[in-house]
Short mmCIF file of C-alpha atoms and ligand atoms in Angstrom, two decimals:
data_model
loop_
_atom_site.label_atom_id
_atom_site.label_comp_id
_atom_site.label_asym_id
_atom_site.label_seq_id
_atom_site.Cartn_x
_atom_site.Cartn_y
_atom_site.Cartn_z
CA VAL W 1036 -0.13 -25.60 -8.03
CA VAL W 1037 2.32 -22.71 -7.07
CA GLY W 1038 4.60 -21.83 -9.90
CA GLY W 1039 2.90 -23.99 -12.40
CA GLN W 1040 1.85 -23.40 -16.17
CA GLU W 1041 -1.38 -24.07 -17.96
CA THR W 1042 -1.80 -27.48 -19.34
CA THR W 1043 -3.11 -28.16 -22.94
CA PRO W 1044 -6.42 -29.80 -22.98
CA THR W 1045 -5.30 -33.52 -23.15
CA GLN W 1046 -1.76 -33.21 -21.56
CA ILE W 1047 -2.45 -35.05 -18.30
CA GLN W 1048 -4.54 -37.96 -19.49
CA TRP W 1049 -4.85 -39.71 -16.24
CA GLN W 1050 -5.77 -36.68 -14.28
CA VAL W 1051 -9.37 -36.94 -12.62
CA ALA W 1052 -11.42 -34.49 -10.54
CA ILE W 1053 -13.17 -35.55 -7.62
CA GLN W 1054 -16.48 -33.67 -7.22
CA GLU W 1055 -18.45 -33.67 -3.91
CA GLU W 1056 -21.63 -31.97 -3.88
CA GLY W 1057 -21.03 -30.46 -7.27
CA LYS W 1058 -17.59 -28.97 -6.29
CA VAL W 1059 -14.25 -30.03 -7.29
CA ASN W 1060 -12.05 -30.10 -4.18
CA CYS W 1061 -9.49 -33.00 -4.99
CA GLY W 1062 -7.65 -34.42 -7.97
CA GLY W 1063 -6.88 -37.94 -8.58
CA ALA W 1064 -5.33 -40.45 -10.96
CA TYR W 1065 -6.95 -43.11 -13.23
CA LEU W 1066 -5.31 -46.40 -12.91
CA GLY W 1067 -7.37 -48.02 -15.74
CA GLY W 1068 -10.52 -50.19 -15.49
CA CYS W 1069 -12.65 -49.06 -12.60
CA TRP W 1070 -9.93 -47.71 -10.45
CA VAL W 1071 -8.98 -44.13 -9.34
CA LEU W 1072 -6.16 -43.16 -6.82
CA THR W 1073 -6.56 -40.38 -4.52
CA ALA W 1074 -5.92 -39.03 -0.97
CA ALA W 1075 -7.85 -40.55 1.96
CA HIS W 1076 -8.39 -37.20 3.16
CA CYS W 1077 -10.37 -36.29 0.06
CA VAL W 1078 -12.98 -38.97 0.54
CA ARG W 1079 -15.63 -40.35 3.09
CA PRO W 1080 -16.91 -43.97 2.99
CA LYS W 1081 -19.90 -42.65 1.27
CA PRO W 1082 -19.81 -43.51 -2.45
CA GLU W 1083 -22.97 -41.63 -3.48
CA SER W 1084 -21.28 -38.36 -2.40
CA PHE W 1085 -18.75 -38.39 -5.07
CA ARG W 1086 -18.46 -38.18 -8.83
CA VAL W 1087 -15.33 -38.49 -10.80
CA LYS W 1088 -14.67 -36.30 -13.70
CA PHE W 1089 -12.47 -37.48 -16.56
CA SER W 1090 -10.89 -35.44 -19.29
CA LEU W 1091 -11.84 -32.26 -17.44
CA TRP W 1092 -9.49 -29.33 -18.34
CA MET W 1093 -11.42 -25.96 -17.76
CA LYS W 1094 -13.81 -26.50 -14.77
CA ARG W 1095 -16.06 -23.72 -16.07
CA SER W 1096 -16.09 -24.39 -19.66
CA LYS W 1097 -19.38 -24.13 -21.64
CA ILE W 1098 -18.33 -27.11 -23.86
CA ASP W 1099 -18.35 -29.83 -21.52
CA THR W 1100 -16.78 -33.05 -22.89
CA THR W 1101 -15.97 -34.55 -19.66
CA ASP W 1102 -17.05 -38.13 -18.79
CA ILE W 1103 -18.60 -38.52 -15.26
CA ALA W 1104 -18.28 -41.90 -13.50
CA PHE W 1105 -20.11 -42.75 -10.35
CA VAL W 1106 -18.58 -44.27 -7.32
CA LYS W 1107 -19.44 -47.89 -6.23
CA LYS W 1108 -17.18 -48.05 -3.23
CA VAL W 1109 -14.48 -46.13 -1.43
CA HIS W 1110 -11.50 -47.92 -0.35
CA ILE W 1111 -9.83 -45.83 2.45
CA HIS W 1112 -6.27 -47.28 3.45
CA TYR W 1113 -6.75 -49.30 6.90
CA GLY W 1114 -4.03 -47.31 8.53
CA TYR W 1115 -4.99 -43.85 7.44
CA ASN W 1116 -5.07 -41.35 10.46
CA ALA W 1117 -6.74 -38.07 9.65
CA LYS W 1118 -4.87 -36.31 12.44
CA THR W 1119 -1.26 -37.33 11.28
CA TYR W 1120 -2.00 -37.81 7.49
CA GLU W 1121 -0.38 -41.24 7.82
CA ASN W 1122 -1.43 -43.40 4.76
CA ASP W 1123 -3.16 -40.75 3.08
CA ILE W 1124 -4.28 -42.76 0.38
CA ALA W 1125 -7.50 -44.14 -1.05
CA LEU W 1126 -8.87 -46.03 -4.06
CA LEU W 1127 -12.20 -45.01 -5.77
CA GLU W 1128 -13.89 -48.22 -7.32
CA LEU W 1129 -16.14 -46.94 -10.24
CA LYS W 1130 -19.58 -48.27 -10.95
CA VAL W 1131 -19.98 -50.24 -14.05
CA LEU W 1132 -21.94 -48.54 -16.72
CA GLY W 1133 -25.32 -50.27 -17.64
CA GLY W 1134 -25.03 -53.06 -20.18
CA SER W 1135 -21.48 -53.18 -20.50
CA GLN W 1136 -18.45 -54.50 -18.61
CA GLN W 1137 -16.82 -51.05 -18.33
CA CYS W 1138 -16.67 -48.07 -16.01
CA LEU W 1139 -16.09 -45.47 -18.60
CA SER W 1140 -17.00 -45.13 -22.20
CA GLU W 1141 -14.19 -45.09 -24.81
CA ASN W 1142 -12.40 -41.85 -24.86
CA PRO W 1143 -8.93 -41.19 -26.62
CA ALA W 1144 -8.31 -38.34 -24.09
CA ILE W 1145 -8.29 -40.77 -21.14
CA ARG W 1146 -5.40 -42.85 -20.39
CA ALA W 1147 -4.17 -44.91 -17.38
CA VAL W 1148 -1.14 -44.19 -15.37
CA CYS W 1149 0.95 -47.22 -14.11
CA VAL W 1150 1.66 -48.02 -10.40
CA PRO W 1151 5.15 -48.46 -9.48
CA TRP W 1152 5.98 -51.78 -7.49
CA SER W 1153 9.10 -50.85 -5.85
CA ILE W 1154 10.45 -47.66 -3.95
CA GLN W 1155 13.91 -47.98 -5.87
CA GLN W 1156 12.23 -47.19 -9.27
CA PHE W 1157 13.09 -43.36 -8.96
CA GLN W 1158 15.82 -41.73 -6.87
CA PRO W 1159 15.98 -38.36 -5.27
CA GLY W 1160 16.47 -35.48 -7.86
CA HIS W 1161 14.66 -37.13 -10.35
CA ASN W 1162 12.16 -34.53 -11.92
CA CYS W 1163 8.46 -35.35 -11.93
CA THR W 1164 5.11 -33.68 -12.81
CA ILE W 1165 2.34 -32.57 -10.48
CA SER W 1166 -0.83 -31.35 -11.64
CA GLY W 1167 -4.25 -29.85 -10.13
CA TRP W 1168 -6.71 -27.28 -9.85
CA GLY W 1169 -5.64 -26.00 -6.53
CA ARG W 1170 -4.15 -22.69 -4.96
CA ASP W 1171 -1.67 -20.69 -6.96
CA ARG W 1172 0.84 -18.33 -4.96
CA GLU W 1173 -1.66 -15.77 -4.61
CA GLY W 1174 -4.07 -18.42 -3.26
CA ASN W 1175 -6.69 -18.46 -6.01
CA THR W 1176 -7.96 -21.98 -7.11
CA GLN W 1177 -7.57 -22.53 -11.04
CA ASP W 1178 -10.27 -22.75 -13.57
CA LYS W 1179 -7.72 -24.53 -15.98
CA LEU W 1180 -5.45 -27.49 -15.03
CA LEU W 1181 -1.99 -26.44 -14.03
CA TRP W 1182 1.25 -28.40 -14.01
CA ALA W 1183 4.74 -27.99 -12.80
CA ASN W 1184 8.04 -30.03 -12.44
CA VAL W 1185 9.25 -30.88 -8.96
CA ALA W 1186 12.12 -32.99 -7.82
CA LEU W 1187 12.18 -35.76 -5.57
CA ILE W 1188 13.80 -34.93 -2.20
CA GLU W 1189 15.78 -37.12 -0.03
CA ASN W 1190 15.38 -37.10 3.77
CA CYS W 1191 11.90 -35.71 3.99
CA HIS W 1192 12.05 -36.33 7.78
CA GLU W 1193 14.86 -33.39 8.15
CA HIS W 1194 12.14 -31.11 6.65
CA TYR W 1195 9.42 -32.42 9.14
CA PRO W 1196 10.95 -34.14 11.93
CA ASP W 1197 8.08 -34.35 13.96
CA ARG W 1198 5.36 -35.22 11.29
CA TYR W 1199 7.27 -37.33 8.86
CA ARG W 1200 6.18 -41.09 8.80
CA PRO W 1201 6.86 -43.99 6.64
CA GLY W 1202 4.85 -43.84 3.42
CA MET W 1203 5.56 -40.32 2.98
CA MET W 1204 7.88 -38.70 0.57
CA CYS W 1205 8.67 -35.05 -0.17
CA ALA W 1206 9.10 -33.19 -3.49
CA GLY W 1207 9.58 -29.73 -4.51
CA ASP W 1208 12.46 -27.30 -5.56
CA VAL W 1209 15.19 -25.91 -3.33
CA GLU W 1210 13.80 -22.42 -3.63
CA GLY W 1211 10.13 -23.40 -2.61
CA SER W 1212 8.86 -21.48 -5.91
CA VAL W 1213 7.20 -24.69 -7.14
CA ASP W 1214 4.81 -26.67 -5.08
CA SER W 1215 1.29 -28.37 -4.84
CA CYS W 1216 -1.34 -26.48 -2.86
CA GLN W 1217 -4.69 -26.78 -1.27
CA GLY W 1218 -7.12 -28.24 -3.92
CA ASP W 1219 -4.38 -30.21 -5.67
CA SER W 1220 -4.70 -33.00 -2.89
CA GLY W 1221 -5.24 -36.50 -4.12
CA GLY W 1222 -4.04 -35.61 -7.33
CA PRO W 1223 -0.87 -37.26 -9.04
CA LEU W 1224 2.84 -36.86 -9.02
CA VAL W 1225 4.06 -38.60 -11.99
CA CYS W 1226 7.62 -39.75 -12.95
CA GLN W 1227 8.73 -41.00 -16.27
CA ASP W 1228 11.31 -43.79 -16.78
CA PRO W 1229 13.85 -43.79 -19.27
CA SER W 1230 11.67 -45.73 -21.83
CA GLY W 1231 8.76 -43.27 -21.34
CA VAL W 1232 6.79 -44.98 -18.91
CA SER W 1233 4.75 -42.90 -16.64
CA TYR W 1234 4.30 -43.93 -12.93
CA VAL W 1235 1.95 -42.39 -10.28
CA TRP W 1236 5.03 -41.87 -7.76
CA GLY W 1237 3.03 -39.59 -5.51
CA VAL W 1238 -0.46 -38.67 -4.11
CA VAL W 1239 -0.57 -35.03 -3.13
CA SER W 1240 -1.10 -35.16 0.77
CA TRP W 1241 0.01 -32.17 2.86
CA GLY W 1242 2.71 -29.57 3.59
CA GLU W 1243 3.69 -26.38 5.81
CA ARG W 1244 1.49 -23.95 3.52
CA CYS W 1245 2.77 -23.99 -0.25
CA GLY W 1246 5.96 -23.05 -1.77
CA GLN W 1247 7.82 -22.24 1.36
CA LYS W 1248 11.57 -22.60 1.08
CA GLY W 1249 12.58 -25.45 3.51
CA TYR W 1250 9.03 -26.83 3.50
CA PRO W 1251 8.47 -28.99 0.35
CA GLY W 1252 5.25 -30.94 -0.61
CA VAL W 1253 4.42 -34.21 1.02
CA TYR W 1254 3.04 -36.82 -0.83
CA SER W 1255 2.05 -40.36 -0.06
CA GLN W 1256 4.60 -42.65 -1.65
CA VAL W 1257 2.63 -44.87 -3.94
CA ALA W 1258 5.22 -47.73 -4.33
CA HIS W 1259 5.02 -48.14 -0.43
CA TYR W 1260 1.58 -49.01 -0.82
CA TYR W 1261 1.79 -51.27 -3.92
CA GLU W 1262 0.67 -54.62 -2.06
CA TRP W 1263 -2.44 -52.84 -0.82
CA ILE W 1264 -3.28 -51.33 -4.26
CA ARG W 1265 -2.79 -54.79 -5.88
CA VAL W 1266 -4.96 -56.56 -3.33
CA THR W 1267 -7.65 -54.07 -3.12
CA THR W 1268 -7.85 -53.92 -6.99
CA ASP W 1269 -7.91 -57.61 -7.04
CA LYS W 1270 -4.66 -57.73 -8.73
CA TYR W 1271 -6.13 -55.53 -11.56
CA ILE W 1272 -2.98 -53.40 -11.71
CA THR W 1273 -0.55 -56.11 -12.41
CA LYS W 1274 -2.09 -56.78 -15.82
CA TYR W 1275 -0.83 -53.33 -16.86
CA ASN W 1276 2.59 -52.95 -15.43
C1 LIG O 640 -3.63 -28.85 1.43
O1 LIG O 640 -4.12 -28.14 2.34
C2 LIG O 640 -2.33 -28.94 1.27
N1 LIG O 640 2.43 -27.60 -0.44
C3 LIG O 640 -1.85 -29.63 -0.03
C4 LIG O 640 -0.58 -29.63 -0.48
C5 LIG O 640 0.40 -28.84 0.10
C6 LIG O 640 0.02 -28.08 1.34
C7 LIG O 640 -1.37 -28.07 1.60
C8 LIG O 640 1.78 -29.03 -0.10
O2 LIG O 640 -4.58 -29.44 0.97
#
């Protein structure tokens, strides 16, 4: 995160870290049950390559209170295009823990985030929160989870006339001083409605470098994929929204 601040240990309770070969390269968002939302470009169809770390705060902390989940199946959106980053969205279906019907042990530090069902739920100008262990302005990845507020931006296609596609959404600040960056990919952009309910409105996807004026961060617009999420999770999410 460029222009971010350090989080407190349980601030972003739906934030997960996607680990591949022992390294955290991406973030994700916990949707509840056995479901994690991330970017398609963060994963491959090989579930055994990935671990999902819950309630991780400091990557290198000696006291490890994180919960690790295994992946049963990687569901990459059928329209994902690795060249254009169209439909850069994926669901990780976690393995059920032995002897239970759950994929996670009880942990008060973990909370699910809601899935938005309509692209009308939040309007341009709304301030939302991004979080991740990705690069800062100096290009350093972070040990502690960072967060920042960014505004939803109208007319994403005006910033990226050649690369904008339906299902993409822009967020950032006018100065370009706050942005997601490499390593934050797959992580959530979360907006709160007036009653305090948190929705994962975006998934960190791409952008022209980070924190450049006129080049906001580009996110997969989760509401655009509501039907796919609902069907893929076998309607799981509707029970919670
Ligand atoms: C990346 O390389 C990346 N400023 C992610 C987000 C942004 C740029 C690049 C948005 O994964």
